[in-house]
Amino acid sequence: MELPTLSVCVPNYNHGRYLPEALEAILSQSYQPLEVIVGDDASTDNSAEIMRAYEKKNPVIRLVWNEKNIGTNANANKLLELTKGEYVFEAAADDKALPGFFEKSMRMLAQHPEAGLCSALTQFIDETGTDLKRSGLNPLHRTGSRFLAPKDVRFILLKHGPWFHGNTVIYRRKALVDAGGFHPELRSYSDAFIDKVIALRHGA
């Protein structure tokens, strides 16, 4: 099965100490993205040095610089506008994508092109990588991987609440753009909001 193309965006602000691990996890995936766009939001740490080093040895990486800090959501939207892939993953600069994440997600999305997004589970770790044994499980997670039509999404949201783990969501680019991207005024709730909108419109 030929898989669709994926653009990875990495908004960064002063996460230099996590960037190498985050980028290595992306670059070592079994399914390789079309591009990895790293956008620095006027960091004051060593992020720039790390980003330039990765760009030099990885042609898939493209760097974008903000002269002044514009905030995470505005930065994410700026990077979204630059993407060329059919799907988009907004990676947090302090997260690590586990092996096989891209390939499994993209296979699911290829099987269900009508879906607006795909999400997976999160393992919560501290800054040393230690598993915190925290669970964000929703009853839906016990049913395994499957496609949910918009009516199913509505039923599950009303009965159990959201199941999306925002740092694992891969969006169909057009669905995300049509929904308006990430709304800066919603701050840390912007991805939770847009995930529901897209899933209710297109399924997940």
PDB file of C-alpha atoms in Angstrom:
ATOM      1  CA  MET A   1       0.000   0.000   0.000  1.00  0.00           C
ATOM      2  CA  GLU A   2       1.362   3.398  -0.986  1.00  0.00           C
ATOM      3  CA  LEU A   3       1.187   5.711   2.006  1.00  0.00           C
ATOM      4  CA  PRO A   4       0.282   9.419   1.765  1.00  0.00           C
ATOM      5  CA  THR A   5       2.861  12.112   2.466  1.00  0.00           C
ATOM      6  CA  LEU A   6       3.484  13.554   5.919  1.00  0.00           C
ATOM      7  CA  SER A   7       4.934  16.896   6.974  1.00  0.00           C
ATOM      8  CA  VAL A   8       6.265  17.206  10.522  1.00  0.00           C
ATOM      9  CA  CYS A   9       6.277  20.608  12.214  1.00  0.00           C
ATOM     10  CA  VAL A  10       8.295  21.206  15.387  1.00  0.00           C
ATOM     11  CA  PRO A  11       7.469  24.524  17.088  1.00  0.00           C
ATOM     12  CA  ASN A  12      10.258  25.266  19.553  1.00  0.00           C
ATOM     13  CA  TYR A  13      10.864  27.771  22.309  1.00  0.00           C
ATOM     14  CA  ASN A  14      13.775  27.264  24.712  1.00  0.00           C
ATOM     15  CA  HIS A  15      13.619  23.463  24.515  1.00  0.00           C
ATOM     16  CA  GLY A  16      17.212  23.004  23.412  1.00  0.00           C
ATOM     17  CA  ARG A  17      17.833  20.358  26.072  1.00  0.00           C
ATOM     18  CA  TYR A  18      15.078  18.163  24.584  1.00  0.00           C
ATOM     19  CA  LEU A  19      15.459  18.942  20.867  1.00  0.00           C
ATOM     20  CA  PRO A  20      18.141  16.334  20.004  1.00  0.00           C
ATOM     21  CA  GLU A  21      16.085  13.467  21.420  1.00  0.00           C
ATOM     22  CA  ALA A  22      12.878  14.773  19.838  1.00  0.00           C
ATOM     23  CA  LEU A  23      14.479  15.173  16.397  1.00  0.00           C
ATOM     24  CA  GLU A  24      16.307  11.827  16.551  1.00  0.00           C
ATOM     25  CA  ALA A  25      13.013  10.085  17.333  1.00  0.00           C
ATOM     26  CA  ILE A  26      11.406  11.714  14.279  1.00  0.00           C
ATOM     27  CA  LEU A  27      14.309  11.051  11.925  1.00  0.00           C
ATOM     28  CA  SER A  28      14.609   7.381  12.947  1.00  0.00           C
ATOM     29  CA  GLN A  29      10.972   6.472  12.214  1.00  0.00           C
ATOM     30  CA  SER A  30      10.406   3.515   9.857  1.00  0.00           C
ATOM     31  CA  TYR A  31       8.129   5.759   7.773  1.00  0.00           C
ATOM     32  CA  GLN A  32      10.029   8.893   6.807  1.00  0.00           C
ATOM     33  CA  PRO A  33       8.239  12.251   6.520  1.00  0.00           C
ATOM     34  CA  LEU A  34       8.423  14.380   3.415  1.00  0.00           C
ATOM     35  CA  GLU A  35       9.845  17.256   5.476  1.00  0.00           C
ATOM     36  CA  VAL A  36      10.577  18.291   9.043  1.00  0.00           C
ATOM     37  CA  ILE A  37      10.031  22.023   9.565  1.00  0.00           C
ATOM     38  CA  VAL A  38      11.505  23.293  12.826  1.00  0.00           C
ATOM     39  CA  GLY A  39      10.265  26.741  13.817  1.00  0.00           C
ATOM     40  CA  ASP A  40      12.131  28.592  16.538  1.00  0.00           C
ATOM     41  CA  ASP A  41      10.103  31.199  18.410  1.00  0.00           C
ATOM     42  CA  ALA A  42      12.963  33.552  19.376  1.00  0.00           C
ATOM     43  CA  SER A  43      14.582  31.164  21.860  1.00  0.00           C
ATOM     44  CA  THR A  44      17.223  32.477  24.240  1.00  0.00           C
ATOM     45  CA  ASP A  45      18.868  29.103  24.975  1.00  0.00           C
ATOM     46  CA  ASN A  46      21.101  26.970  22.701  1.00  0.00           C
ATOM     47  CA  SER A  47      18.231  25.899  20.421  1.00  0.00           C
ATOM     48  CA  ALA A  48      19.616  27.725  17.375  1.00  0.00           C
ATOM     49  CA  GLU A  49      22.972  25.939  17.588  1.00  0.00           C
ATOM     50  CA  ILE A  50      21.284  22.537  17.841  1.00  0.00           C
ATOM     51  CA  MET A  51      18.844  23.254  15.025  1.00  0.00           C
ATOM     52  CA  ARG A  52      21.605  24.385  12.642  1.00  0.00           C
ATOM     53  CA  ALA A  53      23.636  21.256  13.396  1.00  0.00           C
ATOM     54  CA  TYR A  54      20.681  19.023  12.524  1.00  0.00           C
ATOM     55  CA  GLU A  55      19.865  20.988   9.383  1.00  0.00           C
ATOM     56  CA  LYS A  56      23.448  20.617   8.175  1.00  0.00           C
ATOM     57  CA  LYS A  57      23.372  16.808   8.292  1.00  0.00           C
ATOM     58  CA  ASN A  58      19.696  16.182   7.466  1.00  0.00           C
ATOM     59  CA  PRO A  59      18.387  17.586   4.142  1.00  0.00           C
ATOM     60  CA  VAL A  60      14.795  16.803   5.195  1.00  0.00           C
ATOM     61  CA  ILE A  61      15.022  19.463   7.940  1.00  0.00           C
ATOM     62  CA  ARG A  62      14.060  23.060   7.180  1.00  0.00           C
ATOM     63  CA  LEU A  63      14.496  25.856   9.722  1.00  0.00           C
ATOM     64  CA  VAL A  64      12.178  28.813  10.263  1.00  0.00           C
ATOM     65  CA  TRP A  65      13.057  31.707  12.576  1.00  0.00           C
ATOM     66  CA  ASN A  66      10.808  34.192  14.345  1.00  0.00           C
ATOM     67  CA  GLU A  67      12.478  37.511  15.129  1.00  0.00           C
ATOM     68  CA  LYS A  68      10.207  37.926  18.150  1.00  0.00           C
ATOM     69  CA  ASN A  69       8.210  35.476  20.241  1.00  0.00           C
ATOM     70  CA  ILE A  70       4.705  34.961  18.811  1.00  0.00           C
ATOM     71  CA  GLY A  71       3.500  32.066  20.986  1.00  0.00           C
ATOM     72  CA  THR A  72       3.097  28.330  20.434  1.00  0.00           C
ATOM     73  CA  ASN A  73      -0.186  28.365  18.505  1.00  0.00           C
ATOM     74  CA  ALA A  74       0.783  31.213  16.179  1.00  0.00           C
ATOM     75  CA  ASN A  75       4.107  29.476  15.568  1.00  0.00           C
ATOM     76  CA  ALA A  76       2.327  26.182  14.814  1.00  0.00           C
ATOM     77  CA  ASN A  77       0.007  27.942  12.338  1.00  0.00           C
ATOM     78  CA  LYS A  78       2.958  29.627  10.654  1.00  0.00           C
ATOM     79  CA  LEU A  79       4.624  26.247  10.133  1.00  0.00           C
ATOM     80  CA  LEU A  80       1.360  24.691   8.934  1.00  0.00           C
ATOM     81  CA  GLU A  81       1.197  27.253   6.110  1.00  0.00           C
ATOM     82  CA  LEU A  82       4.615  26.078   4.898  1.00  0.00           C
ATOM     83  CA  THR A  83       3.811  22.347   4.771  1.00  0.00           C
ATOM     84  CA  LYS A  84       3.527  20.374   1.540  1.00  0.00           C
ATOM     85  CA  GLY A  85       2.403  16.973   2.847  1.00  0.00           C
ATOM     86  CA  GLU A  86      -1.125  15.585   2.653  1.00  0.00           C
ATOM     87  CA  TYR A  87      -0.959  15.067   6.427  1.00  0.00           C
ATOM     88  CA  VAL A  88       0.618  17.106   9.211  1.00  0.00           C
ATOM     89  CA  PHE A  89       2.048  16.171  12.592  1.00  0.00           C
ATOM     90  CA  GLU A  90       2.705  19.052  15.001  1.00  0.00           C
ATOM     91  CA  ALA A  91       5.422  17.580  17.193  1.00  0.00           C
ATOM     92  CA  ALA A  92       6.189  19.062  20.594  1.00  0.00           C
ATOM     93  CA  ALA A  93       9.875  19.869  20.973  1.00  0.00           C
ATOM     94  CA  ASP A  94       9.946  18.158  24.376  1.00  0.00           C
ATOM     95  CA  ASP A  95       8.231  14.928  23.261  1.00  0.00           C
ATOM     96  CA  LYS A  96       9.632  11.731  21.767  1.00  0.00           C
ATOM     97  CA  ALA A  97       7.774   9.777  19.067  1.00  0.00           C
ATOM     98  CA  LEU A  98       8.094   6.058  19.744  1.00  0.00           C
ATOM     99  CA  PRO A  99       9.283   3.677  16.986  1.00  0.00           C
ATOM    100  CA  GLY A 100       6.587   2.749  14.484  1.00  0.00           C
ATOM    101  CA  PHE A 101       4.299   5.655  15.397  1.00  0.00           C
ATOM    102  CA  PHE A 102       4.350   7.293  11.952  1.00  0.00           C
ATOM    103  CA  GLU A 103       4.047   4.057  10.000  1.00  0.00           C
ATOM    104  CA  LYS A 104       1.120   2.685  12.036  1.00  0.00           C
ATOM    105  CA  SER A 105      -0.716   6.018  11.937  1.00  0.00           C
ATOM    106  CA  MET A 106      -0.185   6.577   8.222  1.00  0.00           C
ATOM    107  CA  ARG A 107      -1.372   3.053   7.391  1.00  0.00           C
ATOM    108  CA  MET A 108      -4.575   3.703   9.329  1.00  0.00           C
ATOM    109  CA  LEU A 109      -5.065   7.020   7.533  1.00  0.00           C
ATOM    110  CA  ALA A 110      -4.402   5.435   4.132  1.00  0.00           C
ATOM    111  CA  GLN A 111      -7.106   2.847   4.875  1.00  0.00           C
ATOM    112  CA  HIS A 112      -9.554   5.587   5.906  1.00  0.00           C
ATOM    113  CA  PRO A 113      -8.858   8.653   3.722  1.00  0.00           C
ATOM    114  CA  GLU A 114     -12.133  10.227   4.844  1.00  0.00           C
ATOM    115  CA  ALA A 115     -10.793  10.576   8.402  1.00  0.00           C
ATOM    116  CA  GLY A 116      -9.747  14.057   9.479  1.00  0.00           C
ATOM    117  CA  LEU A 117      -7.170  12.835  11.986  1.00  0.00           C
ATOM    118  CA  CYS A 118      -5.582   9.871  13.699  1.00  0.00           C
ATOM    119  CA  SER A 119      -4.480   9.749  17.331  1.00  0.00           C
ATOM    120  CA  ALA A 120      -2.564   7.333  19.540  1.00  0.00           C
ATOM    121  CA  LEU A 121      -1.772   6.835  23.212  1.00  0.00           C
ATOM    122  CA  THR A 122       0.758   8.806  25.249  1.00  0.00           C
ATOM    123  CA  GLN A 123       3.324   7.472  27.678  1.00  0.00           C
ATOM    124  CA  PHE A 124       3.966  10.140  30.305  1.00  0.00           C
ATOM    125  CA  ILE A 125       7.639  10.602  31.228  1.00  0.00           C
ATOM    126  CA  ASP A 126       9.595  13.145  33.226  1.00  0.00           C
ATOM    127  CA  GLU A 127      12.585  15.156  31.970  1.00  0.00           C
ATOM    128  CA  THR A 128      14.920  12.190  32.604  1.00  0.00           C
ATOM    129  CA  GLY A 129      12.748   9.820  30.575  1.00  0.00           C
ATOM    130  CA  THR A 130      11.372   7.969  33.601  1.00  0.00           C
ATOM    131  CA  ASP A 131       7.887   6.511  33.099  1.00  0.00           C
ATOM    132  CA  LEU A 132       5.473   8.360  35.414  1.00  0.00           C
ATOM    133  CA  LYS A 133       2.921   5.503  35.276  1.00  0.00           C
ATOM    134  CA  ARG A 134       0.136   8.004  34.591  1.00  0.00           C
ATOM    135  CA  SER A 135      -2.812   6.971  32.455  1.00  0.00           C
ATOM    136  CA  GLY A 136      -4.972   9.152  30.256  1.00  0.00           C
ATOM    137  CA  LEU A 137      -7.092   6.183  29.162  1.00  0.00           C
ATOM    138  CA  ASN A 138     -10.646   6.551  27.942  1.00  0.00           C
ATOM    139  CA  PRO A 139     -12.866   3.406  27.678  1.00  0.00           C
ATOM    140  CA  LEU A 140     -12.515   3.727  23.892  1.00  0.00           C
ATOM    141  CA  HIS A 141      -8.810   2.872  24.130  1.00  0.00           C
ATOM    142  CA  ARG A 142      -9.629  -0.686  25.222  1.00  0.00           C
ATOM    143  CA  THR A 143     -11.350  -1.408  21.892  1.00  0.00           C
ATOM    144  CA  GLY A 144      -8.202  -1.171  19.764  1.00  0.00           C
ATOM    145  CA  SER A 145      -7.541   0.699  16.525  1.00  0.00           C
ATOM    146  CA  ARG A 146     -10.551   1.517  14.376  1.00  0.00           C
ATOM    147  CA  PHE A 147     -12.232   4.226  12.323  1.00  0.00           C
ATOM    148  CA  LEU A 148     -14.980   6.293  13.931  1.00  0.00           C
ATOM    149  CA  ALA A 149     -17.519   8.009  11.693  1.00  0.00           C
ATOM    150  CA  PRO A 150     -18.710  11.466  12.818  1.00  0.00           C
ATOM    151  CA  LYS A 151     -21.863  10.008  14.426  1.00  0.00           C
ATOM    152  CA  ASP A 152     -19.710   7.575  16.427  1.00  0.00           C
ATOM    153  CA  VAL A 153     -17.423  10.426  17.468  1.00  0.00           C
ATOM    154  CA  ARG A 154     -20.416  12.390  18.750  1.00  0.00           C
ATOM    155  CA  PHE A 155     -21.732   9.410  20.720  1.00  0.00           C
ATOM    156  CA  ILE A 156     -18.374   8.688  22.373  1.00  0.00           C
ATOM    157  CA  LEU A 157     -17.684  12.331  23.190  1.00  0.00           C
ATOM    158  CA  LEU A 158     -21.064  12.656  24.881  1.00  0.00           C
ATOM    159  CA  LYS A 159     -20.719   9.378  26.800  1.00  0.00           C
ATOM    160  CA  HIS A 160     -17.023   9.255  27.681  1.00  0.00           C
ATOM    161  CA  GLY A 161     -15.474  12.593  26.757  1.00  0.00           C
ATOM    162  CA  PRO A 162     -12.466  13.141  24.480  1.00  0.00           C
ATOM    163  CA  TRP A 163      -9.904  10.401  23.918  1.00  0.00           C
ATOM    164  CA  PHE A 164      -7.410  12.392  21.835  1.00  0.00           C
ATOM    165  CA  HIS A 165      -3.883  12.778  23.149  1.00  0.00           C
ATOM    166  CA  GLY A 166      -2.976  16.039  21.442  1.00  0.00           C
ATOM    167  CA  ASN A 167       0.731  15.295  21.109  1.00  0.00           C
ATOM    168  CA  THR A 168      -0.072  12.150  19.071  1.00  0.00           C
ATOM    169  CA  VAL A 169      -2.555  13.604  16.572  1.00  0.00           C
ATOM    170  CA  ILE A 170      -1.765  13.470  12.856  1.00  0.00           C
ATOM    171  CA  TYR A 171      -4.121  15.701  10.852  1.00  0.00           C
ATOM    172  CA  ARG A 172      -5.283  15.586   7.276  1.00  0.00           C
ATOM    173  CA  ARG A 173      -3.840  18.919   6.237  1.00  0.00           C
ATOM    174  CA  LYS A 174      -6.906  20.184   4.377  1.00  0.00           C
ATOM    175  CA  ALA A 175      -9.194  19.322   7.313  1.00  0.00           C
ATOM    176  CA  LEU A 176      -6.961  21.242   9.717  1.00  0.00           C
ATOM    177  CA  VAL A 177      -6.684  24.273   7.434  1.00  0.00           C
ATOM    178  CA  ASP A 178     -10.435  24.309   6.726  1.00  0.00           C
ATOM    179  CA  ALA A 179     -11.108  24.219  10.478  1.00  0.00           C
ATOM    180  CA  GLY A 180      -8.990  27.328  10.985  1.00  0.00           C
ATOM    181  CA  GLY A 181      -5.834  25.781  12.422  1.00  0.00           C
ATOM    182  CA  PHE A 182      -4.907  26.385  16.053  1.00  0.00           C
ATOM    183  CA  HIS A 183      -6.767  29.284  17.676  1.00  0.00           C
ATOM    184  CA  PRO A 184      -4.262  31.380  19.689  1.00  0.00           C
ATOM    185  CA  GLU A 185      -6.953  32.695  22.044  1.00  0.00           C
ATOM    186  CA  LEU A 186      -7.598  29.132  23.277  1.00  0.00           C
ATOM    187  CA  ARG A 187      -3.979  28.823  24.415  1.00  0.00           C
ATOM    188  CA  SER A 188      -3.237  25.307  25.723  1.00  0.00           C
ATOM    189  CA  TYR A 189      -6.765  24.118  24.823  1.00  0.00           C
ATOM    190  CA  SER A 190      -6.403  24.908  21.126  1.00  0.00           C
ATOM    191  CA  ASP A 191      -5.503  21.369  20.042  1.00  0.00           C
ATOM    192  CA  ALA A 192      -8.225  19.794  22.229  1.00  0.00           C
ATOM    193  CA  PHE A 193     -10.779  22.088  20.563  1.00  0.00           C
ATOM    194  CA  ILE A 194      -9.642  21.584  16.983  1.00  0.00           C
ATOM    195  CA  ASP A 195      -9.397  17.803  17.458  1.00  0.00           C
ATOM    196  CA  LYS A 196     -13.082  17.644  18.378  1.00  0.00           C
ATOM    197  CA  VAL A 197     -14.104  19.920  15.492  1.00  0.00           C
ATOM    198  CA  ILE A 198     -12.239  17.865  12.891  1.00  0.00           C
ATOM    199  CA  ALA A 199     -13.351  14.479  14.275  1.00  0.00           C
ATOM    200  CA  LEU A 200     -16.989  15.598  14.354  1.00  0.00           C
ATOM    201  CA  ARG A 201     -16.749  16.837  10.775  1.00  0.00           C
ATOM    202  CA  HIS A 202     -14.785  14.017   9.180  1.00  0.00           C
ATOM    203  CA  GLY A 203     -14.423  11.123  11.587  1.00  0.00           C
ATOM    204  CA  ALA A 204     -11.234   9.861  13.194  1.00  0.00           C
TER     205      ALA A 204
END
